[in-house]
Amino acid sequence: MYFPLQDIEAAKLNIDDPEHLRIHSLETFGTHDGPGIRMVIFVQGCQFRCLYCQNPDTLDVRGGTMVELRELVNRAIRQKSYFGDTGGVTVSGGEPLLQRSKLLTLFKMLHEEGINTCLDTNGRLNNAQVHDLLEHTDLLLLDVKHINDDIHHKLTGLTNRATLELAAYRESTGKRMWLRYVLVPGWTDQEQYLEEWAQHFSDYKTVERVEIIPFHQLGQHKWKLMNMEYPLKDTPTPSEEIRQMALGIFNKHFDNVILK
Ligand code: SF4
């Protein structure tokens, strides 16, 4: 571990104001995180420590800016005409589930305005509060970072158990989800585990789409700016051969696989 996980109690102390969301940044015309044109709210704070994290500046649960939920809804309303039939608001991160009760309020407010909601999460928690939030989440974007728990632990600092349980829960509700997989040479490109990952979800009826996101080095400067040692600084982007291998395996199990 290259810097310590912040404990949950400390996180709670910083997220107890129910009217304000702790955010890192906002994107007004996002097209990468969910369908259509979306306002993307990147929240601050994450308990994973992915070796390949491209946004290490979102990790600290004490950082970011507190923004009123009403202000976020008003911004979404001003943008609503651009959302069309498929767009809306996505909450990404950092890790949104750390602020789940506020997001439940936010998503309810957005639904009252007829705005589509999308949650991009690593699935770190699977409990009743999260289930309530998922009731108001039109589309779940779930990042399943590795199917093997030992490797998942080495890659992210934590187990994949809750993520897999949350996927199974979402499937049981019949509500839509997209699965996301970051393809990292030497870490997540083993044929055996790609096959296992795909088999694990191949019978799921709610998975509308699987996205393969090739690792890149665009976040490297952020690690430097934060004076943190970047463990994957020498890792290359996946070759065309590796990309096609992953795509071929996933295509055997899912109807709609997108290599980004
Ligand atoms: S879950 Fe996302 S934000 Fe958190 S460490 Fe991993 S890549 Fe970074």
CSV table of C-alpha atoms and ligand atoms in Angstrom, one decimal:
chain,number,residue,atom,x,y,z
A,1,MET,CA,0.0,0.0,0.0
A,2,TYR,CA,1.5,3.3,-1.0
A,3,PHE,CA,-0.6,5.5,1.2
A,4,PRO,CA,-3.0,4.7,4.0
A,5,LEU,CA,-6.7,4.0,3.6
A,6,GLN,CA,-8.6,6.6,5.5
A,7,ASP,CA,-11.0,5.1,8.0
A,8,ILE,CA,-14.7,5.1,7.6
A,9,GLU,CA,-15.3,7.0,10.9
A,10,ALA,CA,-13.2,9.9,9.6
A,11,ALA,CA,-15.1,9.8,6.3
A,12,LYS,CA,-18.4,10.0,8.2
A,13,LEU,CA,-17.3,13.1,10.1
A,14,ASN,CA,-16.9,14.8,6.8
A,15,ILE,CA,-20.1,13.8,5.1
A,16,ASP,CA,-22.7,14.4,7.7
A,17,ASP,CA,-24.2,17.5,6.2
A,18,PRO,CA,-27.3,16.2,4.5
A,19,GLU,CA,-27.9,19.2,2.2
A,20,HIS,CA,-24.4,19.3,0.6
A,21,LEU,CA,-22.5,16.9,-1.6
A,22,ARG,CA,-18.7,16.7,-1.4
A,23,ILE,CA,-17.7,17.0,-5.0
A,24,HIS,CA,-14.5,17.1,-7.0
A,25,SER,CA,-15.7,18.6,-10.2
A,26,LEU,CA,-18.6,18.8,-12.7
A,27,GLU,CA,-18.7,18.1,-16.4
A,28,THR,CA,-21.6,19.7,-18.2
A,29,PHE,CA,-21.7,17.8,-21.5
A,30,GLY,CA,-20.3,14.4,-20.7
A,31,THR,CA,-20.6,11.6,-23.3
A,32,HIS,CA,-18.4,8.9,-21.7
A,33,ASP,CA,-20.3,8.0,-18.5
A,34,GLY,CA,-23.7,6.6,-19.5
A,35,PRO,CA,-26.0,7.1,-22.5
A,36,GLY,CA,-26.6,10.4,-24.3
A,37,ILE,CA,-25.4,13.8,-23.2
A,38,ARG,CA,-25.0,14.0,-19.4
A,39,MET,CA,-24.1,16.3,-16.6
A,40,VAL,CA,-21.5,14.3,-14.7
A,41,ILE,CA,-20.9,15.0,-11.1
A,42,PHE,CA,-17.5,13.6,-9.9
A,43,VAL,CA,-17.7,13.2,-6.2
A,44,GLN,CA,-14.8,13.4,-3.8
A,45,GLY,CA,-13.5,10.5,-1.8
A,46,CYS,CA,-12.8,6.8,-2.5
A,47,GLN,CA,-11.8,3.8,-0.3
A,48,PHE,CA,-10.3,1.8,-3.1
A,49,ARG,CA,-6.7,2.5,-4.0
A,50,CYS,CA,-6.5,1.2,-7.6
A,51,LEU,CA,-2.9,1.1,-8.8
A,52,TYR,CA,-4.1,2.5,-12.1
A,53,CYS,CA,-6.3,5.3,-10.7
A,54,GLN,CA,-6.4,8.2,-13.2
A,55,ASN,CA,-7.9,10.6,-10.6
A,56,PRO,CA,-5.9,10.3,-7.4
A,57,ASP,CA,-6.9,13.8,-6.6
A,58,THR,CA,-10.5,12.5,-6.0
A,59,LEU,CA,-9.4,10.0,-3.3
A,60,ASP,CA,-9.1,12.1,-0.2
A,61,VAL,CA,-12.5,12.1,1.7
A,62,ARG,CA,-11.6,15.4,3.3
A,63,GLY,CA,-10.9,17.2,0.0
A,64,GLY,CA,-13.2,18.6,-2.7
A,65,THR,CA,-15.9,21.3,-2.4
A,66,MET,CA,-19.3,21.1,-0.6
A,67,VAL,CA,-22.1,21.9,-3.1
A,68,GLU,CA,-25.8,22.2,-2.2
A,69,LEU,CA,-27.9,19.5,-3.7
A,70,ARG,CA,-30.5,22.1,-4.8
A,71,GLU,CA,-27.7,23.9,-6.7
A,72,LEU,CA,-26.8,20.7,-8.6
A,73,VAL,CA,-30.5,20.0,-9.4
A,74,ASN,CA,-30.9,23.6,-10.7
A,75,ARG,CA,-27.9,23.2,-12.9
A,76,ALA,CA,-29.3,19.9,-14.3
A,77,ILE,CA,-32.7,21.6,-15.0
A,78,ARG,CA,-30.9,24.4,-16.9
A,79,GLN,CA,-29.2,21.7,-19.1
A,80,LYS,CA,-32.3,19.5,-19.4
A,81,SER,CA,-33.1,20.5,-23.0
A,82,TYR,CA,-29.7,19.0,-24.1
A,83,PHE,CA,-30.3,15.6,-22.4
A,84,GLY,CA,-32.9,14.5,-25.0
A,85,ASP,CA,-34.5,11.0,-24.5
A,86,THR,CA,-31.4,9.2,-23.3
A,87,GLY,CA,-29.2,11.7,-21.4
A,88,GLY,CA,-29.4,13.0,-17.8
A,89,VAL,CA,-27.2,13.1,-14.8
A,90,THR,CA,-24.4,10.7,-13.9
A,91,VAL,CA,-22.7,10.6,-10.5
A,92,SER,CA,-19.2,9.3,-10.8
A,93,GLY,CA,-16.0,9.7,-8.7
A,94,GLY,CA,-14.1,9.1,-6.5
A,95,GLU,CA,-16.7,6.7,-5.1
A,96,PRO,CA,-20.3,7.8,-4.9
A,97,LEU,CA,-21.5,5.2,-2.4
A,98,LEU,CA,-19.6,7.0,0.4
A,99,GLN,CA,-22.3,9.7,0.1
A,100,ARG,CA,-25.2,7.3,-0.6
A,101,SER,CA,-27.9,8.9,1.6
A,102,LYS,CA,-27.3,12.4,0.0
A,103,LEU,CA,-27.4,10.8,-3.4
A,104,LEU,CA,-30.7,9.2,-2.6
A,105,THR,CA,-32.1,12.7,-1.9
A,106,LEU,CA,-30.4,14.0,-5.1
A,107,PHE,CA,-31.7,11.3,-7.3
A,108,LYS,CA,-35.3,11.7,-5.9
A,109,MET,CA,-35.1,15.4,-6.6
A,110,LEU,CA,-33.9,14.7,-10.2
A,111,HIS,CA,-36.6,12.2,-10.8
A,112,GLU,CA,-39.2,14.8,-9.6
A,113,GLU,CA,-37.8,16.9,-12.5
A,114,GLY,CA,-38.1,14.1,-14.9
A,115,ILE,CA,-34.3,13.7,-15.2
A,116,ASN,CA,-32.6,10.4,-15.8
A,117,THR,CA,-30.1,9.2,-13.2
A,118,CYS,CA,-27.0,7.1,-13.6
A,119,LEU,CA,-24.6,5.9,-10.9
A,120,ASP,CA,-21.0,4.9,-11.7
A,121,THR,CA,-19.6,2.9,-8.8
A,122,ASN,CA,-17.0,0.3,-7.8
A,123,GLY,CA,-19.8,-1.4,-5.8
A,124,ARG,CA,-17.8,-1.3,-2.6
A,125,LEU,CA,-21.0,-1.5,-0.4
A,126,ASN,CA,-24.0,-3.7,-0.6
A,127,ASN,CA,-26.6,-2.8,2.1
A,128,ALA,CA,-30.2,-1.6,2.5
A,129,GLN,CA,-29.2,2.1,2.0
A,130,VAL,CA,-27.4,1.3,-1.3
A,131,HIS,CA,-30.5,-0.8,-2.4
A,132,ASP,CA,-32.7,2.3,-1.7
A,133,LEU,CA,-30.4,4.4,-3.9
A,134,LEU,CA,-30.5,1.8,-6.6
A,135,GLU,CA,-34.3,2.0,-6.7
A,136,HIS,CA,-33.8,5.6,-7.9
A,137,THR,CA,-30.9,4.8,-10.2
A,138,ASP,CA,-32.1,4.4,-13.8
A,139,LEU,CA,-28.9,2.9,-14.9
A,140,LEU,CA,-26.1,1.4,-12.8
A,141,LEU,CA,-22.5,1.5,-14.2
A,142,LEU,CA,-20.7,-1.1,-12.2
A,143,ASP,CA,-16.9,-1.3,-12.4
A,144,VAL,CA,-15.8,-4.9,-11.8
A,145,LYS,CA,-12.1,-4.6,-11.6
A,146,HIS,CA,-11.0,-8.2,-11.4
A,147,ILE,CA,-12.8,-11.5,-10.9
A,148,ASN,CA,-10.0,-13.1,-8.8
A,149,ASP,CA,-10.2,-11.8,-5.3
A,150,ASP,CA,-6.5,-12.0,-4.5
A,151,ILE,CA,-5.6,-10.0,-7.6
A,152,HIS,CA,-8.5,-7.6,-7.0
A,153,HIS,CA,-7.1,-7.0,-3.5
A,154,LYS,CA,-3.6,-6.3,-4.8
A,155,LEU,CA,-5.0,-4.1,-7.6
A,156,THR,CA,-7.4,-2.0,-5.5
A,157,GLY,CA,-6.5,-2.6,-1.8
A,158,LEU,CA,-9.9,-4.3,-1.1
A,159,THR,CA,-11.9,-7.4,-1.8
A,160,ASN,CA,-14.3,-7.7,-4.8
A,161,ARG,CA,-17.0,-9.5,-2.7
A,162,ALA,CA,-19.3,-6.6,-2.2
A,163,THR,CA,-19.1,-5.6,-5.9
A,164,LEU,CA,-20.1,-9.1,-7.0
A,165,GLU,CA,-22.9,-9.2,-4.4
A,166,LEU,CA,-24.2,-5.8,-5.6
A,167,ALA,CA,-24.2,-7.0,-9.2
A,168,ALA,CA,-26.2,-10.0,-8.1
A,169,TYR,CA,-28.6,-7.8,-6.2
A,170,ARG,CA,-29.1,-5.5,-9.2
A,171,GLU,CA,-29.8,-8.5,-11.4
A,172,SER,CA,-32.4,-9.7,-8.9
A,173,THR,CA,-34.2,-6.3,-9.3
A,174,GLY,CA,-34.4,-6.6,-13.0
A,175,LYS,CA,-33.1,-3.0,-13.4
A,176,ARG,CA,-30.6,-2.0,-16.1
A,177,MET,CA,-26.8,-2.0,-15.7
A,178,TRP,CA,-23.7,-1.7,-17.7
A,179,LEU,CA,-20.5,-3.4,-16.6
A,180,ARG,CA,-17.1,-1.7,-17.0
A,181,TYR,CA,-13.7,-3.3,-17.1
A,182,VAL,CA,-10.4,-1.5,-17.2
A,183,LEU,CA,-7.9,-3.5,-19.3
A,184,VAL,CA,-4.4,-3.1,-17.8
A,185,PRO,CA,-1.4,-5.0,-19.2
A,186,GLY,CA,0.1,-7.4,-16.6
A,187,TRP,CA,-2.8,-6.9,-14.2
A,188,THR,CA,-6.2,-7.5,-15.9
A,189,ASP,CA,-5.3,-9.1,-19.2
A,190,GLN,CA,-5.0,-12.7,-18.2
A,191,GLU,CA,-7.1,-14.9,-20.6
A,192,GLN,CA,-8.2,-17.2,-17.9
A,193,TYR,CA,-9.6,-14.5,-15.7
A,194,LEU,CA,-11.2,-12.6,-18.6
A,195,GLU,CA,-13.0,-15.8,-19.4
A,196,GLU,CA,-14.0,-16.3,-15.7
A,197,TRP,CA,-15.2,-12.7,-15.5
A,198,ALA,CA,-17.3,-13.0,-18.6
A,199,GLN,CA,-18.7,-16.4,-17.5
A,200,HIS,CA,-19.7,-15.0,-14.1
A,201,PHE,CA,-22.0,-12.5,-15.7
A,202,SER,CA,-23.0,-14.2,-19.0
A,203,ASP,CA,-26.4,-15.3,-17.7
A,204,TYR,CA,-27.3,-11.9,-16.3
A,205,LYS,CA,-30.4,-10.5,-18.0
A,206,THR,CA,-30.0,-6.9,-16.8
A,207,VAL,CA,-26.5,-6.3,-18.4
A,208,GLU,CA,-27.3,-4.2,-21.4
A,209,ARG,CA,-23.7,-3.4,-22.3
A,210,VAL,CA,-20.1,-4.3,-21.3
A,211,GLU,CA,-17.5,-1.6,-21.7
A,212,ILE,CA,-13.8,-2.4,-22.0
A,213,ILE,CA,-11.7,0.6,-21.1
A,214,PRO,CA,-8.1,0.3,-22.1
A,215,PHE,CA,-5.6,1.6,-19.5
A,216,HIS,CA,-3.9,4.9,-20.4
A,217,GLN,CA,-1.3,7.1,-18.9
A,218,LEU,CA,-3.2,10.4,-19.0
A,219,GLY,CA,-3.5,10.6,-15.3
A,220,GLN,CA,0.2,10.2,-14.6
A,221,HIS,CA,0.8,13.9,-14.1
A,222,LYS,CA,-1.7,14.0,-11.3
A,223,TRP,CA,0.3,11.5,-9.3
A,224,LYS,CA,3.4,13.7,-9.8
A,225,LEU,CA,1.5,16.9,-8.8
A,226,MET,CA,0.3,15.1,-5.6
A,227,ASN,CA,3.9,13.9,-4.8
A,228,MET,CA,2.7,10.3,-4.9
A,229,GLU,CA,4.7,7.5,-6.4
A,230,TYR,CA,2.7,6.1,-9.4
A,231,PRO,CA,3.0,2.3,-9.3
A,232,LEU,CA,2.1,1.8,-13.0
A,233,LYS,CA,4.3,4.6,-14.4
A,234,ASP,CA,6.0,2.1,-16.7
A,235,THR,CA,2.9,0.1,-17.7
A,236,PRO,CA,2.1,0.5,-21.4
A,237,THR,CA,-1.3,0.9,-22.9
A,238,PRO,CA,-2.7,-2.5,-24.0
A,239,SER,CA,-1.6,-3.5,-27.5
A,240,GLU,CA,-4.1,-4.1,-30.3
A,241,GLU,CA,-3.6,-7.8,-29.8
A,242,ILE,CA,-4.5,-7.7,-26.1
A,243,ARG,CA,-7.5,-5.4,-26.9
A,244,GLN,CA,-8.8,-7.8,-29.5
A,245,MET,CA,-8.2,-10.8,-27.3
A,246,ALA,CA,-10.3,-9.3,-24.5
A,247,LEU,CA,-13.0,-8.2,-27.0
A,248,GLY,CA,-13.1,-11.7,-28.5
A,249,ILE,CA,-13.6,-13.3,-25.1
A,250,PHE,CA,-16.3,-10.9,-24.0
A,251,ASN,CA,-18.1,-11.1,-27.3
A,252,LYS,CA,-18.6,-14.8,-26.8
A,253,HIS,CA,-20.7,-14.1,-23.7
A,254,PHE,CA,-22.4,-10.7,-24.2
A,255,ASP,CA,-24.4,-9.2,-27.1
A,256,ASN,CA,-23.2,-5.6,-26.7
A,257,VAL,CA,-19.5,-5.1,-25.9
A,258,ILE,CA,-17.9,-1.8,-26.5
A,259,LEU,CA,-14.1,-1.4,-26.7
A,260,LYS,CA,-13.6,2.3,-25.8
B,1,SF4,S1,-12.4,3.1,-7.6
B,1,SF4,FE1,-12.0,4.7,-9.2
B,1,SF4,S2,-11.5,6.6,-8.0
B,1,SF4,FE2,-11.3,4.9,-6.6
B,1,SF4,S3,-9.2,4.3,-6.6
B,1,SF4,FE3,-10.2,3.1,-8.1
B,1,SF4,S4,-10.0,4.1,-10.1
B,1,SF4,FE4,-9.6,5.6,-8.4
